[in-house]
Amino acid sequence: MRIVVGAMLGGILGFWFRPSVPLLGQLPLETVIARGGNLRGLDVILKGIAEQSFNYIVVGAILGAVVGLVLARITPSQEKKTC
């Protein structure tokens, strides 16, 4: 469970700290998840930023899952053992 929570928190942090476009700010989630595939016209030049933003989310989720795994391994379990 800690791995899933860590991955979710890491993905959220990755989305929160994604790069922004000068004068426009950060791209919306639907554009980031599509990696810029839904951009049309002149907005196509923003595809690289959308791909980079998606990579931030993926890396954040992976790092969060690793942190969750480490925490799951080093903290004692709360389960009761029955004989």
GROMACS .gro file of N, CA and C in nm:
model
  249
    1MET      N    1   0.082  -0.120   0.000
    1MET     CA    2   0.000   0.000   0.000
    1MET      C    3   0.087   0.126   0.000
    2ARG      N    4   0.198   0.120   0.072
    2ARG     CA    5   0.287   0.236   0.077
    2ARG      C    6   0.349   0.266  -0.059
    3ILE      N    7   0.367   0.162  -0.138
    3ILE     CA    8   0.425   0.182  -0.271
    3ILE      C    9   0.326   0.259  -0.359
    4VAL      N   10   0.200   0.223  -0.352
    4VAL     CA   11   0.097   0.290  -0.432
    4VAL      C   12   0.082   0.436  -0.388
    5VAL      N   13   0.079   0.458  -0.258
    5VAL     CA   14   0.067   0.594  -0.205
    5VAL      C   15   0.189   0.676  -0.245
    6GLY      N   16   0.308   0.616  -0.236
    6GLY     CA   17   0.430   0.685  -0.277
    6GLY      C   18   0.430   0.721  -0.423
    7ALA      N   19   0.382   0.628  -0.507
    7ALA     CA   20   0.376   0.655  -0.652
    7ALA      C   21   0.279   0.767  -0.682
    8MET      N   22   0.165   0.765  -0.614
    8MET     CA   23   0.066   0.872  -0.637
    8MET      C   24   0.120   1.007  -0.592
    9LEU      N   25   0.180   1.012  -0.474
    9LEU     CA   26   0.235   1.138  -0.426
    9LEU      C   27   0.350   1.186  -0.515
   10GLY      N   28   0.433   1.095  -0.561
   10GLY     CA   29   0.542   1.131  -0.652
   10GLY      C   30   0.490   1.184  -0.784
   11GLY      N   31   0.384   1.123  -0.836
   11GLY     CA   32   0.324   1.171  -0.960
   11GLY      C   33   0.263   1.309  -0.944
   12ILE      N   34   0.199   1.331  -0.829
   12ILE     CA   35   0.141   1.463  -0.802
   12ILE      C   36   0.251   1.567  -0.791
   13LEU      N   37   0.359   1.534  -0.721
   13LEU     CA   38   0.471   1.629  -0.711
   13LEU      C   39   0.534   1.654  -0.847
   14GLY      N   40   0.548   1.549  -0.928
   14GLY     CA   41   0.601   1.566  -1.063
   14GLY      C   42   0.514   1.657  -1.147
   15PHE      N   43   0.381   1.643  -1.132
   15PHE     CA   44   0.289   1.730  -1.205
   15PHE      C   45   0.298   1.873  -1.154
   16TRP      N   46   0.312   1.887  -1.025
   16TRP     CA   47   0.318   2.020  -0.964
   16TRP      C   48   0.444   2.096  -1.005
   17PHE      N   49   0.556   2.024  -1.016
   17PHE     CA   50   0.684   2.088  -1.048
   17PHE      C   51   0.722   2.076  -1.195
   18ARG      N   52   0.625   2.048  -1.282
   18ARG     CA   53   0.654   2.035  -1.425
   18ARG      C   54   0.698   2.171  -1.482
   19PRO      N   55   0.770   2.168  -1.592
   19PRO     CA   56   0.817   2.294  -1.650
   19PRO      C   57   0.701   2.379  -1.704
   20SER      N   58   0.725   2.506  -1.709
   20SER     CA   59   0.622   2.596  -1.762
   20SER      C   60   0.671   2.662  -1.891
   21VAL      N   61   0.576   2.711  -1.966
   21VAL     CA   62   0.604   2.778  -2.093
   21VAL      C   63   0.607   2.929  -2.065
   22PRO      N   64   0.710   2.998  -2.114
   22PRO     CA   65   0.714   3.143  -2.092
   22PRO      C   66   0.587   3.210  -2.147
   23LEU      N   67   0.533   3.300  -2.072
   23LEU     CA   68   0.414   3.378  -2.104
   23LEU      C   69   0.283   3.298  -2.098
   24LEU      N   70   0.289   3.165  -2.091
   24LEU     CA   71   0.168   3.084  -2.088
   24LEU      C   72   0.150   3.010  -1.956
   25GLY      N   73   0.258   2.980  -1.890
   25GLY     CA   74   0.250   2.901  -1.767
   25GLY      C   75   0.258   2.752  -1.799
   26GLN      N   76   0.209   2.671  -1.705
   26GLN     CA   77   0.214   2.527  -1.721
   26GLN      C   78   0.100   2.478  -1.811
   27LEU      N   79   0.129   2.373  -1.885
   27LEU     CA   80   0.030   2.316  -1.975
   27LEU      C   81  -0.075   2.239  -1.894
   28PRO      N   82  -0.198   2.229  -1.945
   28PRO     CA   83  -0.303   2.155  -1.874
   28PRO      C   84  -0.274   2.004  -1.871
   29LEU      N   85  -0.337   1.935  -1.776
   29LEU     CA   86  -0.314   1.792  -1.756
   29LEU      C   87  -0.345   1.711  -1.881
   30GLU      N   88  -0.455   1.743  -1.950
   30GLU     CA   89  -0.492   1.664  -2.068
   30GLU      C   90  -0.387   1.674  -2.177
   31THR      N   91  -0.321   1.787  -2.190
   31THR     CA   92  -0.215   1.804  -2.289
   31THR      C   93  -0.090   1.728  -2.246
   32VAL      N   94  -0.061   1.731  -2.118
   32VAL     CA   95   0.057   1.661  -2.066
   32VAL      C   96   0.040   1.510  -2.080
   33ILE      N   97  -0.077   1.458  -2.042
   33ILE     CA   98  -0.101   1.314  -2.049
   33ILE      C   99  -0.096   1.266  -2.195
   34ALA      N  100  -0.144   1.346  -2.288
   34ALA     CA  101  -0.140   1.311  -2.430
   34ALA      C  102  -0.002   1.336  -2.491
   35ARG      N  103   0.091   1.385  -2.411
   35ARG     CA  104   0.227   1.418  -2.456
   35ARG      C  105   0.225   1.514  -2.574
   36GLY      N  106   0.126   1.604  -2.575
   36GLY     CA  107   0.117   1.704  -2.679
   36GLY      C  108   0.052   1.656  -2.807
   37GLY      N  109  -0.003   1.536  -2.805
   37GLY     CA  110  -0.067   1.481  -2.925
   37GLY      C  111  -0.194   1.553  -2.964
   38ASN      N  112  -0.254   1.624  -2.871
   38ASN     CA  113  -0.379   1.694  -2.901
   38ASN      C  114  -0.355   1.842  -2.936
   39LEU      N  115  -0.232   1.882  -2.953
   39LEU     CA  116  -0.200   2.020  -2.989
   39LEU      C  117  -0.215   2.039  -3.140
   40ARG      N  118  -0.271   2.151  -3.179
   40ARG     CA  119  -0.295   2.182  -3.320
   40ARG      C  120  -0.243   2.322  -3.353
   41GLY      N  121  -0.217   2.345  -3.479
   41GLY     CA  122  -0.174   2.477  -3.525
   41GLY      C  123  -0.037   2.514  -3.470
   42LEU      N  124  -0.025   2.638  -3.429
   42LEU     CA  125   0.103   2.686  -3.376
   42LEU      C  126   0.137   2.625  -3.241
   43ASP      N  127   0.036   2.570  -3.172
   43ASP     CA  128   0.062   2.509  -3.042
   43ASP      C  129   0.150   2.385  -3.051
   44VAL      N  130   0.170   2.334  -3.171
   44VAL     CA  131   0.255   2.215  -3.189
   44VAL      C  132   0.396   2.242  -3.139
   45ILE      N  133   0.439   2.366  -3.140
   45ILE     CA  134   0.573   2.397  -3.090
   45ILE      C  135   0.586   2.370  -2.940
   46LEU      N  136   0.475   2.349  -2.872
   46LEU     CA  137   0.476   2.320  -2.729
   46LEU      C  138   0.484   2.171  -2.699
   47LYS      N  139   0.493   2.088  -2.804
   47LYS     CA  140   0.494   1.943  -2.785
   47LYS      C  141   0.614   1.898  -2.702
   48GLY      N  142   0.727   1.957  -2.721
   48GLY     CA  143   0.845   1.922  -2.642
   48GLY      C  144   0.826   1.948  -2.494
   49ILE      N  145   0.763   2.058  -2.460
   49ILE     CA  146   0.735   2.089  -2.319
   49ILE      C  147   0.634   1.990  -2.263
   50ALA      N  148   0.535   1.950  -2.342
   50ALA     CA  149   0.436   1.852  -2.297
   50ALA      C  150   0.503   1.717  -2.271
   51GLU      N  151   0.593   1.676  -2.358
   51GLU     CA  152   0.665   1.551  -2.338
   51GLU      C  153   0.752   1.557  -2.214
   52GLN      N  154   0.820   1.669  -2.195
   52GLN     CA  155   0.905   1.687  -2.077
   52GLN      C  156   0.820   1.686  -1.950
   53SER      N  157   0.705   1.748  -1.953
   53SER     CA  158   0.615   1.750  -1.837
   53SER      C  159   0.567   1.608  -1.804
   54PHE      N  160   0.535   1.530  -1.908
   54PHE     CA  161   0.494   1.392  -1.887
   54PHE      C  162   0.606   1.312  -1.822
   55ASN      N  163   0.729   1.335  -1.868
   55ASN     CA  164   0.843   1.266  -1.811
   55ASN      C  165   0.861   1.302  -1.663
   56TYR      N  166   0.836   1.426  -1.625
   56TYR     CA  167   0.842   1.466  -1.485
   56TYR      C  168   0.743   1.385  -1.402
   57ILE      N  169   0.622   1.366  -1.454
   57ILE     CA  170   0.520   1.291  -1.381
   57ILE      C  171   0.563   1.145  -1.365
   58VAL      N  172   0.613   1.085  -1.472
   58VAL     CA  173   0.654   0.944  -1.468
   58VAL      C  174   0.771   0.925  -1.373
   59VAL      N  175   0.871   1.010  -1.381
   59VAL     CA  176   0.986   0.999  -1.292
   59VAL      C  177   0.944   1.022  -1.147
   60GLY      N  178   0.856   1.118  -1.124
   60GLY     CA  179   0.806   1.141  -0.988
   60GLY      C  180   0.733   1.020  -0.934
   61ALA      N  181   0.651   0.956  -1.016
   61ALA     CA  182   0.579   0.836  -0.973
   61ALA      C  183   0.675   0.722  -0.944
   62ILE      N  184   0.775   0.704  -1.026
   62ILE     CA  185   0.873   0.597  -1.004
   62ILE      C  186   0.952   0.622  -0.876
   63LEU      N  187   1.000   0.744  -0.859
   63LEU     CA  188   1.075   0.776  -0.737
   63LEU      C  189   0.987   0.762  -0.613
   64GLY      N  190   0.863   0.805  -0.622
   64GLY     CA  191   0.771   0.790  -0.510
   64GLY      C  192   0.747   0.644  -0.476
   65ALA      N  193   0.734   0.558  -0.577
   65ALA     CA  194   0.715   0.415  -0.554
   65ALA      C  195   0.839   0.354  -0.487
   66VAL      N  196   0.956   0.397  -0.529
   66VAL     CA  197   1.080   0.346  -0.468
   66VAL      C  198   1.088   0.389  -0.322
   67VAL      N  199   1.055   0.514  -0.294
   67VAL     CA  200   1.055   0.561  -0.155
   67VAL      C  201   0.952   0.484  -0.074
   68GLY      N  202   0.835   0.459  -0.130
   68GLY     CA  203   0.734   0.380  -0.062
   68GLY      C  204   0.780   0.238  -0.035
   69LEU      N  205   0.849   0.178  -0.130
   69LEU     CA  206   0.904   0.044  -0.112
   69LEU      C  207   1.008   0.041  -0.001
   70VAL      N  208   1.096   0.139  -0.001
   70VAL     CA  209   1.198   0.146   0.104
   70VAL      C  210   1.133   0.163   0.241
   71LEU      N  211   1.034   0.251   0.250
   71LEU     CA  212   0.964   0.270   0.376
   71LEU      C  213   0.891   0.144   0.420
   72ALA      N  214   0.835   0.071   0.326
   72ALA     CA  215   0.766  -0.053   0.359
   72ALA      C  216   0.863  -0.158   0.411
   73ARG      N  217   0.985  -0.155   0.361
   73ARG     CA  218   1.085  -0.254   0.404
   73ARG      C  219   1.147  -0.220   0.539
   74ILE      N  220   1.165  -0.091   0.569
   74ILE     CA  221   1.237  -0.056   0.691
   74ILE      C  222   1.147  -0.032   0.812
   75THR      N  223   1.019  -0.010   0.790
   75THR     CA  224   0.929   0.011   0.903
   75THR      C  225   0.865  -0.120   0.943
   76PRO      N  226   0.846  -0.140   1.073
   76PRO     CA  227   0.787  -0.267   1.117
   76PRO      C  228   0.640  -0.277   1.077
   77SER      N  229   0.598  -0.398   1.055
   77SER     CA  230   0.460  -0.423   1.016
   77SER      C  231   0.368  -0.412   1.137
   78GLN      N  232   0.244  -0.367   1.116
   78GLN     CA  233   0.148  -0.353   1.222
   78GLN      C  234   0.058  -0.477   1.235
   79GLU      N  235   0.085  -0.579   1.157
   79GLU     CA  236   0.002  -0.699   1.159
   79GLU      C  237   0.024  -0.779   1.286
   80LYS      N  238  -0.086  -0.834   1.340
   80LYS     CA  239  -0.078  -0.919   1.458
   80LYS      C  240  -0.059  -1.063   1.412
   81LYS      N  241   0.031  -1.131   1.477
   81LYS     CA  242   0.054  -1.271   1.443
   81LYS      C  243  -0.028  -1.358   1.537
   82THR      N  244  -0.100  -1.452   1.480
   82THR     CA  245  -0.178  -1.545   1.560
   82THR      C  246  -0.119  -1.683   1.548
   83CYS      N  247  -0.122  -1.756   1.655
   83CYS     CA  248  -0.066  -1.892   1.654
   83CYS      C  249  -0.173  -1.996   1.651
   0.00000   0.00000   0.00000
